[in-house]
mmCIF file of C-alpha atoms in Angstrom:
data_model
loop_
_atom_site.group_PDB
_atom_site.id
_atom_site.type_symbol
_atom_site.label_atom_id
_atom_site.label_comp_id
_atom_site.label_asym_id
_atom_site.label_seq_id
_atom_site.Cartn_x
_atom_site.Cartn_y
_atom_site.Cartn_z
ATOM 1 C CA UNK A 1 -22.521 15.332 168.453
ATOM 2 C CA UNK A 2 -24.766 18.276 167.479
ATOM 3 C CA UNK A 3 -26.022 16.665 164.676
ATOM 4 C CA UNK A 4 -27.151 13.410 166.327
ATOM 5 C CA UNK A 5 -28.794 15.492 168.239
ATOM 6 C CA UNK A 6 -30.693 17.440 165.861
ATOM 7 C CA UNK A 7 -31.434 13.880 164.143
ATOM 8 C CA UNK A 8 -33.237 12.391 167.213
ATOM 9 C CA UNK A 9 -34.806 15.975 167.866
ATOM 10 C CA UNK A 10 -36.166 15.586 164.065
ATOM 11 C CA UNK A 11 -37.350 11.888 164.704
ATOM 12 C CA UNK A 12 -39.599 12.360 167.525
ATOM 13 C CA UNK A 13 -41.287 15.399 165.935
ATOM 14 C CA UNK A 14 -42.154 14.182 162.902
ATOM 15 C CA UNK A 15 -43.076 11.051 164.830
ATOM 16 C CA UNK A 16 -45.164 13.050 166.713
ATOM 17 C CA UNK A 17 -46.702 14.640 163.907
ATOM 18 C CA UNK A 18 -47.800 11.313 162.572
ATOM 19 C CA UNK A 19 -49.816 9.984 165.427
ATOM 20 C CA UNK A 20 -51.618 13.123 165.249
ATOM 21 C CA UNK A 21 -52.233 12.688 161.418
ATOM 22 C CA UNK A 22 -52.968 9.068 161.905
ATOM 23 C CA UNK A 23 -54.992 10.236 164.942
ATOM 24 C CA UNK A 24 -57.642 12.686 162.888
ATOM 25 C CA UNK A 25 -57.489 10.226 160.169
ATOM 26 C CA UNK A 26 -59.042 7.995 162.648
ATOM 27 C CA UNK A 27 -61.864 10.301 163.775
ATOM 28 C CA UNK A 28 -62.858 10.456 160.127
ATOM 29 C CA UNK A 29 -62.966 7.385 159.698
ATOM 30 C CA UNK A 30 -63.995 5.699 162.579
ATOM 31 C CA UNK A 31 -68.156 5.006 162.513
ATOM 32 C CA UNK A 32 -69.495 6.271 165.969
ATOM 33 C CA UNK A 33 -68.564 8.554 169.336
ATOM 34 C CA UNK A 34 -67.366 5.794 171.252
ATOM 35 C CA UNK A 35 -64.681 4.763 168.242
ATOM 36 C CA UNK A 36 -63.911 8.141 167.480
ATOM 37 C CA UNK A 37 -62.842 8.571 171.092
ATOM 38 C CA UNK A 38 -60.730 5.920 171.079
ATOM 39 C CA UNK A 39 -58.694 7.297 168.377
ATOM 40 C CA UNK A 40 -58.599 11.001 169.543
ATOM 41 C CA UNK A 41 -57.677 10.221 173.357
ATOM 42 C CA UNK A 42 -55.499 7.705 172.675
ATOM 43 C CA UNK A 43 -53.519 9.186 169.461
ATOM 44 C CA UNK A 44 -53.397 12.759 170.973
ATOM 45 C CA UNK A 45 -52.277 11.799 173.996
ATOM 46 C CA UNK A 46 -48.890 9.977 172.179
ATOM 47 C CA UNK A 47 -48.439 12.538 169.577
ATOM 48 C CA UNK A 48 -48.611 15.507 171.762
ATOM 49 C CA UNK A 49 -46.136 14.025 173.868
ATOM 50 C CA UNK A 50 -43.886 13.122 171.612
ATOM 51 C CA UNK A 51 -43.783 16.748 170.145
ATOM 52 C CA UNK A 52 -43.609 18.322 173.545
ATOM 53 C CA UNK A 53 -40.386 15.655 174.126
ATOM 54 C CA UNK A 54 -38.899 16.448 171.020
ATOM 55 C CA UNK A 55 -39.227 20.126 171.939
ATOM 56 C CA UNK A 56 -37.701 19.368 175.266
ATOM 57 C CA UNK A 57 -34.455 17.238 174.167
ATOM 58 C CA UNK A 58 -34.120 20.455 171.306
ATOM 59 C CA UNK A 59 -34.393 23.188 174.216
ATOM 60 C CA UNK A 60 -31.757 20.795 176.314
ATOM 61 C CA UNK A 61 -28.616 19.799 173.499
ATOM 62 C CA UNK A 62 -28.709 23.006 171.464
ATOM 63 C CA UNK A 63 -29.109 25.577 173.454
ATOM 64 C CA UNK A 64 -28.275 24.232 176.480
ATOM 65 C CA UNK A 65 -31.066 24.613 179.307
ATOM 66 C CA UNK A 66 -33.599 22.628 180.767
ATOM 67 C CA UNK A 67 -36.962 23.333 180.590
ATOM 68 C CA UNK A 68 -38.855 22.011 183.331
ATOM 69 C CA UNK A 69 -42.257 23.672 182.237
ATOM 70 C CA UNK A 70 -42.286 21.163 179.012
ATOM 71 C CA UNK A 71 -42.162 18.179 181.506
ATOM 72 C CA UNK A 72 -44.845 19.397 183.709
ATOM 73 C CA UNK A 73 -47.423 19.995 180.088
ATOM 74 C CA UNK A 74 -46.298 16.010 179.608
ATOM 75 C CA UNK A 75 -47.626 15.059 183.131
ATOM 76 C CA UNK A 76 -50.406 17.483 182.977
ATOM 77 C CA UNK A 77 -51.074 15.390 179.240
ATOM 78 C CA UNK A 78 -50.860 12.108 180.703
ATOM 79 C CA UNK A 79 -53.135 12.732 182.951
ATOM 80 C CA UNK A 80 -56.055 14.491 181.714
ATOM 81 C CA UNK A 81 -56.530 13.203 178.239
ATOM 82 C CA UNK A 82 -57.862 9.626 179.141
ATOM 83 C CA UNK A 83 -60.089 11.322 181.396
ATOM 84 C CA UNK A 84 -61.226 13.761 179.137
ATOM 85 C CA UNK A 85 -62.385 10.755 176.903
ATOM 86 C CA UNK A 86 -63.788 8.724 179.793
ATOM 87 C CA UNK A 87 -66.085 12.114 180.147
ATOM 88 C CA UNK A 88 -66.933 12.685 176.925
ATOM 89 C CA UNK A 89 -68.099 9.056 176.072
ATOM 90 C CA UNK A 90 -69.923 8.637 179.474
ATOM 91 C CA UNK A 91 -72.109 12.002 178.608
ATOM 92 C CA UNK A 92 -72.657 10.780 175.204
ATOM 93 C CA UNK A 93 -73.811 7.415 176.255
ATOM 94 C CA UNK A 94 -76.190 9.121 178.636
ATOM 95 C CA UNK A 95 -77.231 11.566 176.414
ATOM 96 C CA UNK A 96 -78.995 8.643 174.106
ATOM 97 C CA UNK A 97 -76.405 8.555 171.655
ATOM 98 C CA UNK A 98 -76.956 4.805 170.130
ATOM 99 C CA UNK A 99 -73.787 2.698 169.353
ATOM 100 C CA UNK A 100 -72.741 1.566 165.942
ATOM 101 C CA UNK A 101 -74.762 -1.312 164.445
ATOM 102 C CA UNK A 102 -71.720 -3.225 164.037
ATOM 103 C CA UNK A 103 -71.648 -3.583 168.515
ATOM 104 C CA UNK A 104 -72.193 -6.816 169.619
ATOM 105 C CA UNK A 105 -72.252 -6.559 173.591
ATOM 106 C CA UNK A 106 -73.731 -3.551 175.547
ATOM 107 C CA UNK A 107 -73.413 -4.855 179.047
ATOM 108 C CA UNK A 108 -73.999 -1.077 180.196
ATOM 109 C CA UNK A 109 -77.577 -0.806 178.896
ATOM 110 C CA UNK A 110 -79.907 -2.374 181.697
ATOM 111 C CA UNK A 111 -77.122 -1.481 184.492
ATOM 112 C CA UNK A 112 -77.784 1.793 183.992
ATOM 113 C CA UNK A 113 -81.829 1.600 184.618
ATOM 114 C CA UNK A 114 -80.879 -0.601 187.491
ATOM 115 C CA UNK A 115 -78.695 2.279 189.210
ATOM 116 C CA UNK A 116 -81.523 4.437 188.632
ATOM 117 C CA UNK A 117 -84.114 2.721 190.200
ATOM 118 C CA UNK A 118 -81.368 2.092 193.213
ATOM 119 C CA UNK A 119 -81.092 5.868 193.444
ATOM 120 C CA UNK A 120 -83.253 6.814 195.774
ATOM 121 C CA UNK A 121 -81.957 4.389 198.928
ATOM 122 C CA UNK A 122 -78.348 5.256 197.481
ATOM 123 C CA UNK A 123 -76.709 8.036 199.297
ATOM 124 C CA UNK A 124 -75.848 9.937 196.396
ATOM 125 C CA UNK B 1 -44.571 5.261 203.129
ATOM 126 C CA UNK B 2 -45.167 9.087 203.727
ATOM 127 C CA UNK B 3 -43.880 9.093 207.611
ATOM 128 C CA UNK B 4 -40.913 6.977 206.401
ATOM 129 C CA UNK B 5 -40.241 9.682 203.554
ATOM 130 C CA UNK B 6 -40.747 12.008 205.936
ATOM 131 C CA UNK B 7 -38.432 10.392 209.089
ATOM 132 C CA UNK B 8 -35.694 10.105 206.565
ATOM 133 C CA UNK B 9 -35.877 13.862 205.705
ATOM 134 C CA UNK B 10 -35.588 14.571 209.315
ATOM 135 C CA UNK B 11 -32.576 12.136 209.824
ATOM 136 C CA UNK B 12 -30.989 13.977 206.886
ATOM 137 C CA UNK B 13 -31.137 17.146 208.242
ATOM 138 C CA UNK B 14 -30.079 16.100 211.379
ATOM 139 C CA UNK B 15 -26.572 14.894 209.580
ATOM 140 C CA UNK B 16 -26.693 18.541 207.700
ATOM 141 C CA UNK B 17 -26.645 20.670 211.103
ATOM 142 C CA UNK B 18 -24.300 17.749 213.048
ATOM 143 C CA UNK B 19 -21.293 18.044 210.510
ATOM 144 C CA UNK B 20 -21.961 21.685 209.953
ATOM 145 C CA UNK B 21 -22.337 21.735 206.152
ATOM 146 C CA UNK B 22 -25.852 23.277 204.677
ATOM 147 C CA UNK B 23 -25.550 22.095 201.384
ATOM 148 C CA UNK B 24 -27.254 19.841 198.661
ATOM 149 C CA UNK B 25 -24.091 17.383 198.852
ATOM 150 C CA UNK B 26 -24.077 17.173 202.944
ATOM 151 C CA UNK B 27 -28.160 16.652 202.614
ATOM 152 C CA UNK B 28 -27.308 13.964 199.913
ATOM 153 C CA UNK B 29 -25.001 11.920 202.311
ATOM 154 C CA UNK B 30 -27.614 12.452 204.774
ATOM 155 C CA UNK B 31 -30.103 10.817 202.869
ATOM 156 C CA UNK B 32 -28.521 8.002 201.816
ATOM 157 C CA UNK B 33 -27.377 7.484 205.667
ATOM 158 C CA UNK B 34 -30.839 7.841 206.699
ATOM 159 C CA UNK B 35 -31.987 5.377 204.521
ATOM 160 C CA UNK B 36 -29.087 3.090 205.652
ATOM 161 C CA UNK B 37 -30.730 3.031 209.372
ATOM 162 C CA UNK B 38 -34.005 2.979 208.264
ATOM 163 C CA UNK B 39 -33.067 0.001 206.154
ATOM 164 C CA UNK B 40 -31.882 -1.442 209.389
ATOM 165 C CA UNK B 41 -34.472 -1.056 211.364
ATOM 166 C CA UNK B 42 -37.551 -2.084 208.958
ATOM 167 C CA UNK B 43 -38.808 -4.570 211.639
ATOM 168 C CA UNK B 44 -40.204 -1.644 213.919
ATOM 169 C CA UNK B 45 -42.196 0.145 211.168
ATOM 170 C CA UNK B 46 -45.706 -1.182 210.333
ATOM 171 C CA UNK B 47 -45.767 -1.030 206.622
ATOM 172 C CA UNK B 48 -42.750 -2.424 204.326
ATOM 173 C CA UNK B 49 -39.551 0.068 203.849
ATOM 174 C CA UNK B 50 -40.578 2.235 201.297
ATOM 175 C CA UNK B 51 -37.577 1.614 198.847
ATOM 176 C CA UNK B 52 -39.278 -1.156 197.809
ATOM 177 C CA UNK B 53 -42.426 0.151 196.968
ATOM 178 C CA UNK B 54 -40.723 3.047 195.165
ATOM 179 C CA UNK B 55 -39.284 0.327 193.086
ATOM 180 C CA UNK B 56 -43.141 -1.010 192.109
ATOM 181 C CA UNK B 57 -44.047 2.492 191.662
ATOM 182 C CA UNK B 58 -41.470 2.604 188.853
ATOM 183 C CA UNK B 59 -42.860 -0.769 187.310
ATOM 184 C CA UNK B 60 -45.989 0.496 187.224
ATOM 185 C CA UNK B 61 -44.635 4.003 185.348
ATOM 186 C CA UNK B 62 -42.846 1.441 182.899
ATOM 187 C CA UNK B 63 -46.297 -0.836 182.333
ATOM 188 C CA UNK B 64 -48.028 2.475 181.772
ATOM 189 C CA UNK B 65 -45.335 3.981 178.922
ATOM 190 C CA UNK B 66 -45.516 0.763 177.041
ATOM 191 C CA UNK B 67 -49.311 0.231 176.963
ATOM 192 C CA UNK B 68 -49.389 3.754 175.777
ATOM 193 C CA UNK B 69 -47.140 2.815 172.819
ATOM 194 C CA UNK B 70 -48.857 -1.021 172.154
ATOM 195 C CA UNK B 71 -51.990 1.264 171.871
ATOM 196 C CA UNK B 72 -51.137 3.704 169.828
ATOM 197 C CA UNK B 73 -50.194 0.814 167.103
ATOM 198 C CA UNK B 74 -53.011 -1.115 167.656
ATOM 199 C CA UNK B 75 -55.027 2.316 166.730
ATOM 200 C CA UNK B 76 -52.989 3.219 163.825
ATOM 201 C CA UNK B 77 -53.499 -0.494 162.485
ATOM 202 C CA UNK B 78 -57.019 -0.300 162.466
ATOM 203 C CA UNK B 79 -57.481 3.107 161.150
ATOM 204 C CA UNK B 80 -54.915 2.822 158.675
ATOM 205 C CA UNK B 81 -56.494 -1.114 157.098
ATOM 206 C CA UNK B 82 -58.304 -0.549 153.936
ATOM 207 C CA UNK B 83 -61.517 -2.472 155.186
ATOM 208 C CA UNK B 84 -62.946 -1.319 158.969
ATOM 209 C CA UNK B 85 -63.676 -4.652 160.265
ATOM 210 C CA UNK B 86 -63.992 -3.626 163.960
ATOM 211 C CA UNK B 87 -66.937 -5.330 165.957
ATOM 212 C CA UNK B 88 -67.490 -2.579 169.112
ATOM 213 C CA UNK B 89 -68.920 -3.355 172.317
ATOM 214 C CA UNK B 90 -68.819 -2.326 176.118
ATOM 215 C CA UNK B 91 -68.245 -5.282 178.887
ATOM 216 C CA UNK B 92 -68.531 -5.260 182.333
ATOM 217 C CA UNK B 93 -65.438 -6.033 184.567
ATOM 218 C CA UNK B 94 -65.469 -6.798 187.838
ATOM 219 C CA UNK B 95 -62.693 -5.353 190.007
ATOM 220 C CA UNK B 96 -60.982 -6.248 193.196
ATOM 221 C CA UNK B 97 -59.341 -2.428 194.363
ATOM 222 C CA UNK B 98 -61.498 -0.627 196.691
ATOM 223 C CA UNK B 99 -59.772 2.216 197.602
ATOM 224 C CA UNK B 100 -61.198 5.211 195.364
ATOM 225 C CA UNK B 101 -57.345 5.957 193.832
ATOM 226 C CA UNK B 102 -56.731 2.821 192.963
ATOM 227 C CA UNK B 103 -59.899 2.740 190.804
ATOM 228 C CA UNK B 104 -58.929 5.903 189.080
ATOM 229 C CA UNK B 105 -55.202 4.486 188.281
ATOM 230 C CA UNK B 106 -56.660 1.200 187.179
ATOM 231 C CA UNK B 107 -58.866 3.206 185.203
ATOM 232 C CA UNK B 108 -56.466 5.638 183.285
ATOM 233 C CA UNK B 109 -54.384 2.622 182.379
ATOM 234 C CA UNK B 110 -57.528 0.627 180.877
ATOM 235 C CA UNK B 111 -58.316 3.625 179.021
ATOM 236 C CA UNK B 112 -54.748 3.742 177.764
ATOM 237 C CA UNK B 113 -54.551 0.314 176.637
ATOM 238 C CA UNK B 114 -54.835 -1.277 173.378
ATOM 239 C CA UNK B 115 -58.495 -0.727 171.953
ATOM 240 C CA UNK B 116 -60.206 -0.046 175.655
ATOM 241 C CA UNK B 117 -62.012 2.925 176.933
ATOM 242 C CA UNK B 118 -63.336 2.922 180.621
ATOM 243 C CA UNK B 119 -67.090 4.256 179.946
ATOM 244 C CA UNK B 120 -68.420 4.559 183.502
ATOM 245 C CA UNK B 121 -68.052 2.865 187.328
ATOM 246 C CA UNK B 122 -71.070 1.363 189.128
ATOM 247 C CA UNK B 123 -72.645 3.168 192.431
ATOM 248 C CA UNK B 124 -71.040 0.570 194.876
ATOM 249 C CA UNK B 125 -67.675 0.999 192.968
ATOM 250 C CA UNK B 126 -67.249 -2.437 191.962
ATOM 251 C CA UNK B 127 -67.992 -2.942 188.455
ATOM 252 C CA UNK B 128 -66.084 -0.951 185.484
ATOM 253 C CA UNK B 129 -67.672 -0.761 182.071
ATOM 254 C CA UNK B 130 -65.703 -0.571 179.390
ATOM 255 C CA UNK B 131 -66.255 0.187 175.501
ATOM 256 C CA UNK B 132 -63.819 -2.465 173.786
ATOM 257 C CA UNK B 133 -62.779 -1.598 170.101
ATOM 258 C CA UNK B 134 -62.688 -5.398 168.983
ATOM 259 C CA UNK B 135 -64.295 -7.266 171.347
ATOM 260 C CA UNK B 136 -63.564 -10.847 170.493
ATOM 261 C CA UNK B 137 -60.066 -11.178 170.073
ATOM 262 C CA UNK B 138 -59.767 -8.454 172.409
ATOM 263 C CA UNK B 139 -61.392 -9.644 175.654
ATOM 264 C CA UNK B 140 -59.244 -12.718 176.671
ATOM 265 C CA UNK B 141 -55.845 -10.860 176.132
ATOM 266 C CA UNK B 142 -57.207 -7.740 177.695
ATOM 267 C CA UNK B 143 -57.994 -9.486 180.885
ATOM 268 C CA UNK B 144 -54.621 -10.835 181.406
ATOM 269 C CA UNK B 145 -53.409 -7.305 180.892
ATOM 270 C CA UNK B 146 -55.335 -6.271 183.396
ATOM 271 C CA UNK B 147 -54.585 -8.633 185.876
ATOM 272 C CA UNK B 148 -51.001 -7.914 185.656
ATOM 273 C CA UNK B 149 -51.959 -4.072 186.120
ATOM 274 C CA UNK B 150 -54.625 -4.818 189.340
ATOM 275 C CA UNK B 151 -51.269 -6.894 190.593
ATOM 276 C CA UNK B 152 -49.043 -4.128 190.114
ATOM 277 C CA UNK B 153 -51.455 -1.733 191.766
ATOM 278 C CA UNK B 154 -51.896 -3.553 195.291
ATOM 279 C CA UNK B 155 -47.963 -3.987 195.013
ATOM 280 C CA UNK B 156 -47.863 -0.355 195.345
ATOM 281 C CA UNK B 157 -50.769 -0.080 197.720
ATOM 282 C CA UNK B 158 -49.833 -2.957 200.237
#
């Protein structure tokens, strides 16, 4: 029993580990901010997890307890890491960062002069 | 859905001090008795009984866990393929949710499906742009996805 345990506990680490590898791979490789984002909020936010739940199911069959603190950081993940790219690709955008050559559609370009302009009867 | 969470708390601890036993099991049978005769008497409260919309909660939970995974692998494919033929690109969408949470659920789960990042939301809250990875093959299945999320969304908000 202790030993399928310890197997699953190994799979979802080194899982985890992966889809981080994979993940930084990606931000290499990827060619501009909006890309790389993609890869980094999206790979973290998967690999972290599955670490942290690997952790958890470890903490619960061998020794015995259960660690609510490692299911809050999974929430806390969940929720803040697709933000965190939403913010960091909406600064960068607005920042003048130019997308990759290879973008075909930028349907966010003259919107964003238009909300400008709009501004000033807005009540923001 | 809170006043009927809250109403069967009450109705629960009204069991727990009428048969005289303070503890988690006496609360338990509470609950589930309270729930009973709130069950029974649905027709009196404005919005639906809440068991229901606990169950579309849990749908949506589910929807959310496997987009997360059905991005990850899209993501790994693409990084992973020995020639980067990606074509990037940010669309407008046009959404139907008003209320301000709504927006920011339906925008988490864009952001954590396959190849989509939400990029910013317009002034009058109505329009969501959103960087797509791949846009062509992308943008047809992506907006079935996302009907089936705005769906599950007003299920839970009804």
């Amino acid at each position: 029993m202790i030993e399928i345990a310890k197997v699953v506990v190994a799979v979802f680490i080194l899982l985890g580990a992966l889809v981080c590898l994979v993940a930084s791979l990606g931000v290499i490789r990827l060619p501009d901010v909006f890309t790389r984002s993609h890869a980094a909020s999206k790979g973290s936010t998967l690999g972290v997890n599955m670490i942290l739940l690997g952790v958890f199911f470890y903490l619960w069959f061998v020794t015995g307890n259960i660690s609510a603190k490692i299911l809050l950081g999974i929430l806390f993940i969940f929720i803040t890491s697709p933000v965190g790219g939403h913010l960091i690709c909406r600064a960068a955008y607005n920042s003048g960062v130019k997308l990759n050559e290879r973008s075909v559609q930028d349907d966010y370009n003259g919107i964003r002069n238009f909300v400008i302009k709009r501004k000033e009867d807005s009540y923001l | 859905m809170a006043f009927q969470i809250l109403l069967n708390v009450f109705l629960a601890f009204c069991w727990m001090f009428l048969s005289n036993s303070p503890s988690a099991a006496g609360f338990f049978t509470g609950y589930i008795l309270g729930m009973l005769s709130l069950f029974f008497f649905r027709r009196f409260f404005t919005r639906q009984f809440y068991l229901w919309k606990m169950f579309s909660i849990i749908k949506l939970l589910l929807i959310f866990l496997k987009e997360l995974y059905l991005a990850n692998v899209s993501v790994l494919k693409s990084v992973l393929s020995p020639k980067l033929n990606i074509r990037p690109g940010i669309f407008a969408f046009k959404t139907e949710l008003t209320t301000d949470w709504e927006i920011t659920l339906l925008s988490l789960l864009i952001t954590l499906t396959p190849g989509t990042l939400v990029m910013d939301i317009s002034d009058d809250r109505t329009i969501l742009y959103i960087h797509a990875m791949d846009i062509e093959d992308a943008e047809k299945a992506i907006f079935d996805i996302r009907e089936s999320f705005e769906k599950a969304i007003q299920e839970v908000s009804r």
